[in-house]
PDB file of C-alpha atoms and ligand atoms in Angstrom:
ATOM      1  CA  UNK A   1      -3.146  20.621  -5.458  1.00  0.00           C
ATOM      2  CA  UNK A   2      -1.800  17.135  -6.156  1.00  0.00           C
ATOM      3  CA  UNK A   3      -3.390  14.212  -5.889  1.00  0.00           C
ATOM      4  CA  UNK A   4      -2.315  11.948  -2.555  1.00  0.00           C
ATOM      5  CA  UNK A   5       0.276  10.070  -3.717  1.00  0.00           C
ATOM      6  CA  UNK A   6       0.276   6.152  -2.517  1.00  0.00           C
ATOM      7  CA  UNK A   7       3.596   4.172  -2.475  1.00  0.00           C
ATOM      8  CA  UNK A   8       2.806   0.174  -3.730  1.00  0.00           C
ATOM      9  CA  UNK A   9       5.216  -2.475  -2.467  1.00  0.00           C
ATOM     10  CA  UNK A  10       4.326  -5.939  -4.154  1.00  0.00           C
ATOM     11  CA  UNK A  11       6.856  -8.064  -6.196  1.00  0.00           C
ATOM     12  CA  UNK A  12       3.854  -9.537  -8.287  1.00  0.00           C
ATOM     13  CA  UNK A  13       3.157  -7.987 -11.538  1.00  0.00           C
ATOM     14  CA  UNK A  14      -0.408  -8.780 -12.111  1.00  0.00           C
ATOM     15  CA  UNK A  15      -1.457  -7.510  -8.400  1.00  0.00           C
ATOM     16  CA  UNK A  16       0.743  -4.736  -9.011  1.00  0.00           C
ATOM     17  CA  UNK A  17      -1.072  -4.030 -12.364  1.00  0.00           C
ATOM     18  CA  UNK A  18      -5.074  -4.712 -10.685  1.00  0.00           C
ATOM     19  CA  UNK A  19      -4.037  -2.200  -7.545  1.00  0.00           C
ATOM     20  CA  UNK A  20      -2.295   0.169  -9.852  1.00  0.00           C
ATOM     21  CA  UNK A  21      -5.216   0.428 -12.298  1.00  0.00           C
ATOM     22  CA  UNK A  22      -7.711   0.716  -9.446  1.00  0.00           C
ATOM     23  CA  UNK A  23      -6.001   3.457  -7.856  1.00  0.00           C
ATOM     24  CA  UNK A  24      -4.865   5.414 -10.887  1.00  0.00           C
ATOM     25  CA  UNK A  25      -7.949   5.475 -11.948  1.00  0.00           C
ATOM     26  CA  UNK A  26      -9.460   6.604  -8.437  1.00  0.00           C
ATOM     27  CA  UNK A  27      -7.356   9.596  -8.731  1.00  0.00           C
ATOM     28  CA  UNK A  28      -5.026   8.972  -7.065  1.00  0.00           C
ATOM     29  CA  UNK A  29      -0.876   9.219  -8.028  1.00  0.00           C
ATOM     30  CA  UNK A  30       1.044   5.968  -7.649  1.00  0.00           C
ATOM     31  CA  UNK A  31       4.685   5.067  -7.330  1.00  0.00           C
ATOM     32  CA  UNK A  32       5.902   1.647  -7.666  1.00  0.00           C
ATOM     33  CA  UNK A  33       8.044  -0.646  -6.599  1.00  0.00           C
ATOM     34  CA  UNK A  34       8.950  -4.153  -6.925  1.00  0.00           C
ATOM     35  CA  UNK A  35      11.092  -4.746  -3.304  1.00  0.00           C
ATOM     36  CA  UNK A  36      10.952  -3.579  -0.146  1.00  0.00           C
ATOM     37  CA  UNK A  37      14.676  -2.416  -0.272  1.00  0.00           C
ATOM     38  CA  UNK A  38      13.649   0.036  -3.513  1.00  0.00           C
ATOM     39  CA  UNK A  39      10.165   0.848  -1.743  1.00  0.00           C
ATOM     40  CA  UNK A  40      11.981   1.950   1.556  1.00  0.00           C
ATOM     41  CA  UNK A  41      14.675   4.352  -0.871  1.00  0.00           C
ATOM     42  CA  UNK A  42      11.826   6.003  -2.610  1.00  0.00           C
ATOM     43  CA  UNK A  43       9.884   6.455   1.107  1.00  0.00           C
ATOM     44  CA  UNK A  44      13.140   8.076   2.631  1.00  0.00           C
ATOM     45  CA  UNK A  45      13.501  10.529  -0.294  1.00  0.00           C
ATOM     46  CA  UNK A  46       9.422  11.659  -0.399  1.00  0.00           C
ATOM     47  CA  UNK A  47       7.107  10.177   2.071  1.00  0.00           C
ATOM     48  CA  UNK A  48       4.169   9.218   0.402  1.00  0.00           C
ATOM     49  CA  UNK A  49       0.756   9.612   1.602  1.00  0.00           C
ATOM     50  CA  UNK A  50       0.133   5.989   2.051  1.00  0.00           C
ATOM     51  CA  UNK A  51       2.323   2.997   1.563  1.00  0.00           C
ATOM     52  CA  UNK A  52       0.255  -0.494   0.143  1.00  0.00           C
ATOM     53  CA  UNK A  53       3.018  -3.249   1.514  1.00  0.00           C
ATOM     54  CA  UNK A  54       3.107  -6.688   0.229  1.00  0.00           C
ATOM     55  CA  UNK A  55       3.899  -8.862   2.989  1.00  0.00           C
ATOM     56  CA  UNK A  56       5.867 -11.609   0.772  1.00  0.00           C
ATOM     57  CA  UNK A  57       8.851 -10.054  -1.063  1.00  0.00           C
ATOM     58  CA  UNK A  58      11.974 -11.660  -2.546  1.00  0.00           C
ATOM     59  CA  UNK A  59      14.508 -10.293   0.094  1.00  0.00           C
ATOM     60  CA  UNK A  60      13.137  -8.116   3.094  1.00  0.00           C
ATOM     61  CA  UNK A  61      10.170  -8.860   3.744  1.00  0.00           C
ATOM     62  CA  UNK A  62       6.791  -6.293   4.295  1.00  0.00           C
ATOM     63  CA  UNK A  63       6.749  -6.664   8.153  1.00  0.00           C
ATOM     64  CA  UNK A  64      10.596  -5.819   8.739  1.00  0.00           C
ATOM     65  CA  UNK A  65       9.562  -2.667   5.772  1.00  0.00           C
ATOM     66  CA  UNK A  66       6.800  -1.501   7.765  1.00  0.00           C
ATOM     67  CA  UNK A  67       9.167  -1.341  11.276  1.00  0.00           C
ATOM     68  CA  UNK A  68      11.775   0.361   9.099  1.00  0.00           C
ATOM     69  CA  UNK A  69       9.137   2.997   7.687  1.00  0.00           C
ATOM     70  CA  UNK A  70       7.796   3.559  11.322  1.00  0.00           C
ATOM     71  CA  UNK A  71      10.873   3.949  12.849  1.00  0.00           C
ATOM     72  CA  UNK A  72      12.008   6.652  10.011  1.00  0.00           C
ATOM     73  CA  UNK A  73      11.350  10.494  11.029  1.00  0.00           C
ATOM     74  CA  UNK A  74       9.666  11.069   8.090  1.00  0.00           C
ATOM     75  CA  UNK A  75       7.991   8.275   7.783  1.00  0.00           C
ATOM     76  CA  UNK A  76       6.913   7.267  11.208  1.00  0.00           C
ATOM     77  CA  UNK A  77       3.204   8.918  10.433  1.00  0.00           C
ATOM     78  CA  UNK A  78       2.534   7.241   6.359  1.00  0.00           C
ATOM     79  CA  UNK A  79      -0.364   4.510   7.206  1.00  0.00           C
ATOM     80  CA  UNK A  80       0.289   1.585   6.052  1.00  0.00           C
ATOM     81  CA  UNK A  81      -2.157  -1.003   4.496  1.00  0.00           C
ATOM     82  CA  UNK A  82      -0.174  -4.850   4.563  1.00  0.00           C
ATOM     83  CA  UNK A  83      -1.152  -6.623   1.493  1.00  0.00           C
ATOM     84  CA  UNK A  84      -1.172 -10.611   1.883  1.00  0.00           C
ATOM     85  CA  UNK A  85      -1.976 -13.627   0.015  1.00  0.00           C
ATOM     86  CA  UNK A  86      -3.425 -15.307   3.210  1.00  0.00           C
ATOM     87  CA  UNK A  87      -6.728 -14.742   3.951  1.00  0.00           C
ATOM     88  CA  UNK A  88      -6.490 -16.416   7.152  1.00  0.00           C
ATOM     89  CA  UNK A  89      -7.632 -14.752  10.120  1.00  0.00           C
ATOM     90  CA  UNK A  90      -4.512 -15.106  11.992  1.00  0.00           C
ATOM     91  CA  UNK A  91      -2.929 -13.563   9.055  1.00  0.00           C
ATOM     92  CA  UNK A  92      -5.078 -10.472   9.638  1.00  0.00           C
ATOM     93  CA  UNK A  93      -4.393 -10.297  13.244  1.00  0.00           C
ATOM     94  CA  UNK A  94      -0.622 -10.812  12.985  1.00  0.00           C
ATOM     95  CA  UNK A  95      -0.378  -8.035  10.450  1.00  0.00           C
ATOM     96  CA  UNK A  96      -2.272  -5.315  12.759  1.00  0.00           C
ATOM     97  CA  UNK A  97      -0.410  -6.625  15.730  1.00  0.00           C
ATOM     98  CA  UNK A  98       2.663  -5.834  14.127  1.00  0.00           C
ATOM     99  CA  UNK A  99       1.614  -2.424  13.812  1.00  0.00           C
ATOM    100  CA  UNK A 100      -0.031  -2.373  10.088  1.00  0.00           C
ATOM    101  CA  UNK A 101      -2.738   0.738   9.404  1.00  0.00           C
ATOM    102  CA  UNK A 102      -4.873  -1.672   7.514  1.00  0.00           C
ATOM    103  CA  UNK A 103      -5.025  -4.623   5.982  1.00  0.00           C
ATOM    104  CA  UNK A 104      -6.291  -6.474   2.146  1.00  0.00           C
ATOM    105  CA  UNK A 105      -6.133 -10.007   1.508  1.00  0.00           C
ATOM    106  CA  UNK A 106      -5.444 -11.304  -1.956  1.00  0.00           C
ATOM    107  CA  UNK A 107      -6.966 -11.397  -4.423  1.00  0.00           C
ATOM    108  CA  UNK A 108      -7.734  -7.794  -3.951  1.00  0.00           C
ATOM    109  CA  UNK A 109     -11.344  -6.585  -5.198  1.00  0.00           C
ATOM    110  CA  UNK A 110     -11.199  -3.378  -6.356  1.00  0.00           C
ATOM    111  CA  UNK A 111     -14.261  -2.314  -4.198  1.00  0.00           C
ATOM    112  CA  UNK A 112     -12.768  -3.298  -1.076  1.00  0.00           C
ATOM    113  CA  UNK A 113      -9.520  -1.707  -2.141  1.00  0.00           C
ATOM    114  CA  UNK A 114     -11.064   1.420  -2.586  1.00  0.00           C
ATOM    115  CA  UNK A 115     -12.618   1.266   0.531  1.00  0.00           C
ATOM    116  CA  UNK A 116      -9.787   0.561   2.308  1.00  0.00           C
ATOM    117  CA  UNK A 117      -7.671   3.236   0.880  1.00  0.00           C
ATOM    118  CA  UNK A 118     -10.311   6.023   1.241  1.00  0.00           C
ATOM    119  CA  UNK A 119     -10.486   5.317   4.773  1.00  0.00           C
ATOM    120  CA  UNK A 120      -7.163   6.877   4.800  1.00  0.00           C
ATOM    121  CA  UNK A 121      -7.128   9.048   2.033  1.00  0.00           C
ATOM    122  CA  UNK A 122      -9.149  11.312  -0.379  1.00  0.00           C
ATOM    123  CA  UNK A 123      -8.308  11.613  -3.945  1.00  0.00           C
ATOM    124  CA  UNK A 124      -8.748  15.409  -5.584  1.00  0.00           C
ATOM    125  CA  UNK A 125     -11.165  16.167  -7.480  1.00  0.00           C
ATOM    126  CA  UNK A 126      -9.427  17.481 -10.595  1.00  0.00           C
ATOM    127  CA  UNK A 127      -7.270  14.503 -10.668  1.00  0.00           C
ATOM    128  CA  UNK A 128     -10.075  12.229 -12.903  1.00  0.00           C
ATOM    129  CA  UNK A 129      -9.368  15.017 -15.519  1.00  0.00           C
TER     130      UNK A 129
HETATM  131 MN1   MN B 201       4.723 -11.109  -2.957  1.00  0.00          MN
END
């Protein structure tokens, strides 16, 4: 079996870099990519198992994404964690009103991004391998 596979959205290459070590090394399979427009293609063709949304992108940004991926047939169902730099509360509330799985406020700790993602996901076992 294959390890989940998680989609990340963020235009930022050092939180793309702390997320995607985290979660390679949890196990888990990533895919990349650096605009919502490219994250949305690679969603349509194989739904990941989870999508980890930036919600400030050059071009469209994560909220209009995330109606896009729930309004797609086979994409409706993918959780999806929104990933913001604003730590504000309102930020938070705004994010799962819009109809966000989850939510991580940058920085990101790697503890709390685990935490968040396992809620949603298990990695397999002989992925550490
Ligand atoms: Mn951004």
């Amino acid at each position: 079996m294959s390890p989940p596979e998680i989609l990340i959205v963020e235009d930022n290459p050092k939180n793309l870099k702390l997320v995607r070590d985290v979660l390679t090394h949890a196990g888990y399979q990533v895919v990349e990519a650096p605009t919502a427009e490219v994250g949305l293609e690679l969603a349509a063709e194989r739904p990941p198992d989870l999508v980890l949304m930036d919600l400030q992108l050059p071009g469209m940004g994560g909220m209009e994404a995330l109606q896009v991926l729930k309004l797609g047939a086979r994409t409706a169902a993918v959780p999806v964690v929104a990933l913001t730099a604003f730590a504000m509360d309102d930020d938070r509330n705004r994010a799962l009103a819009a109809g966000f799985d989850g939510y991580l406020a940058k920085p990101v700790s790697p503890r709390t991004l685990r935490e968040e993602v396992d809620r949603f996901l298990q990695p397999s076992e002989e992925s550490h391998v």
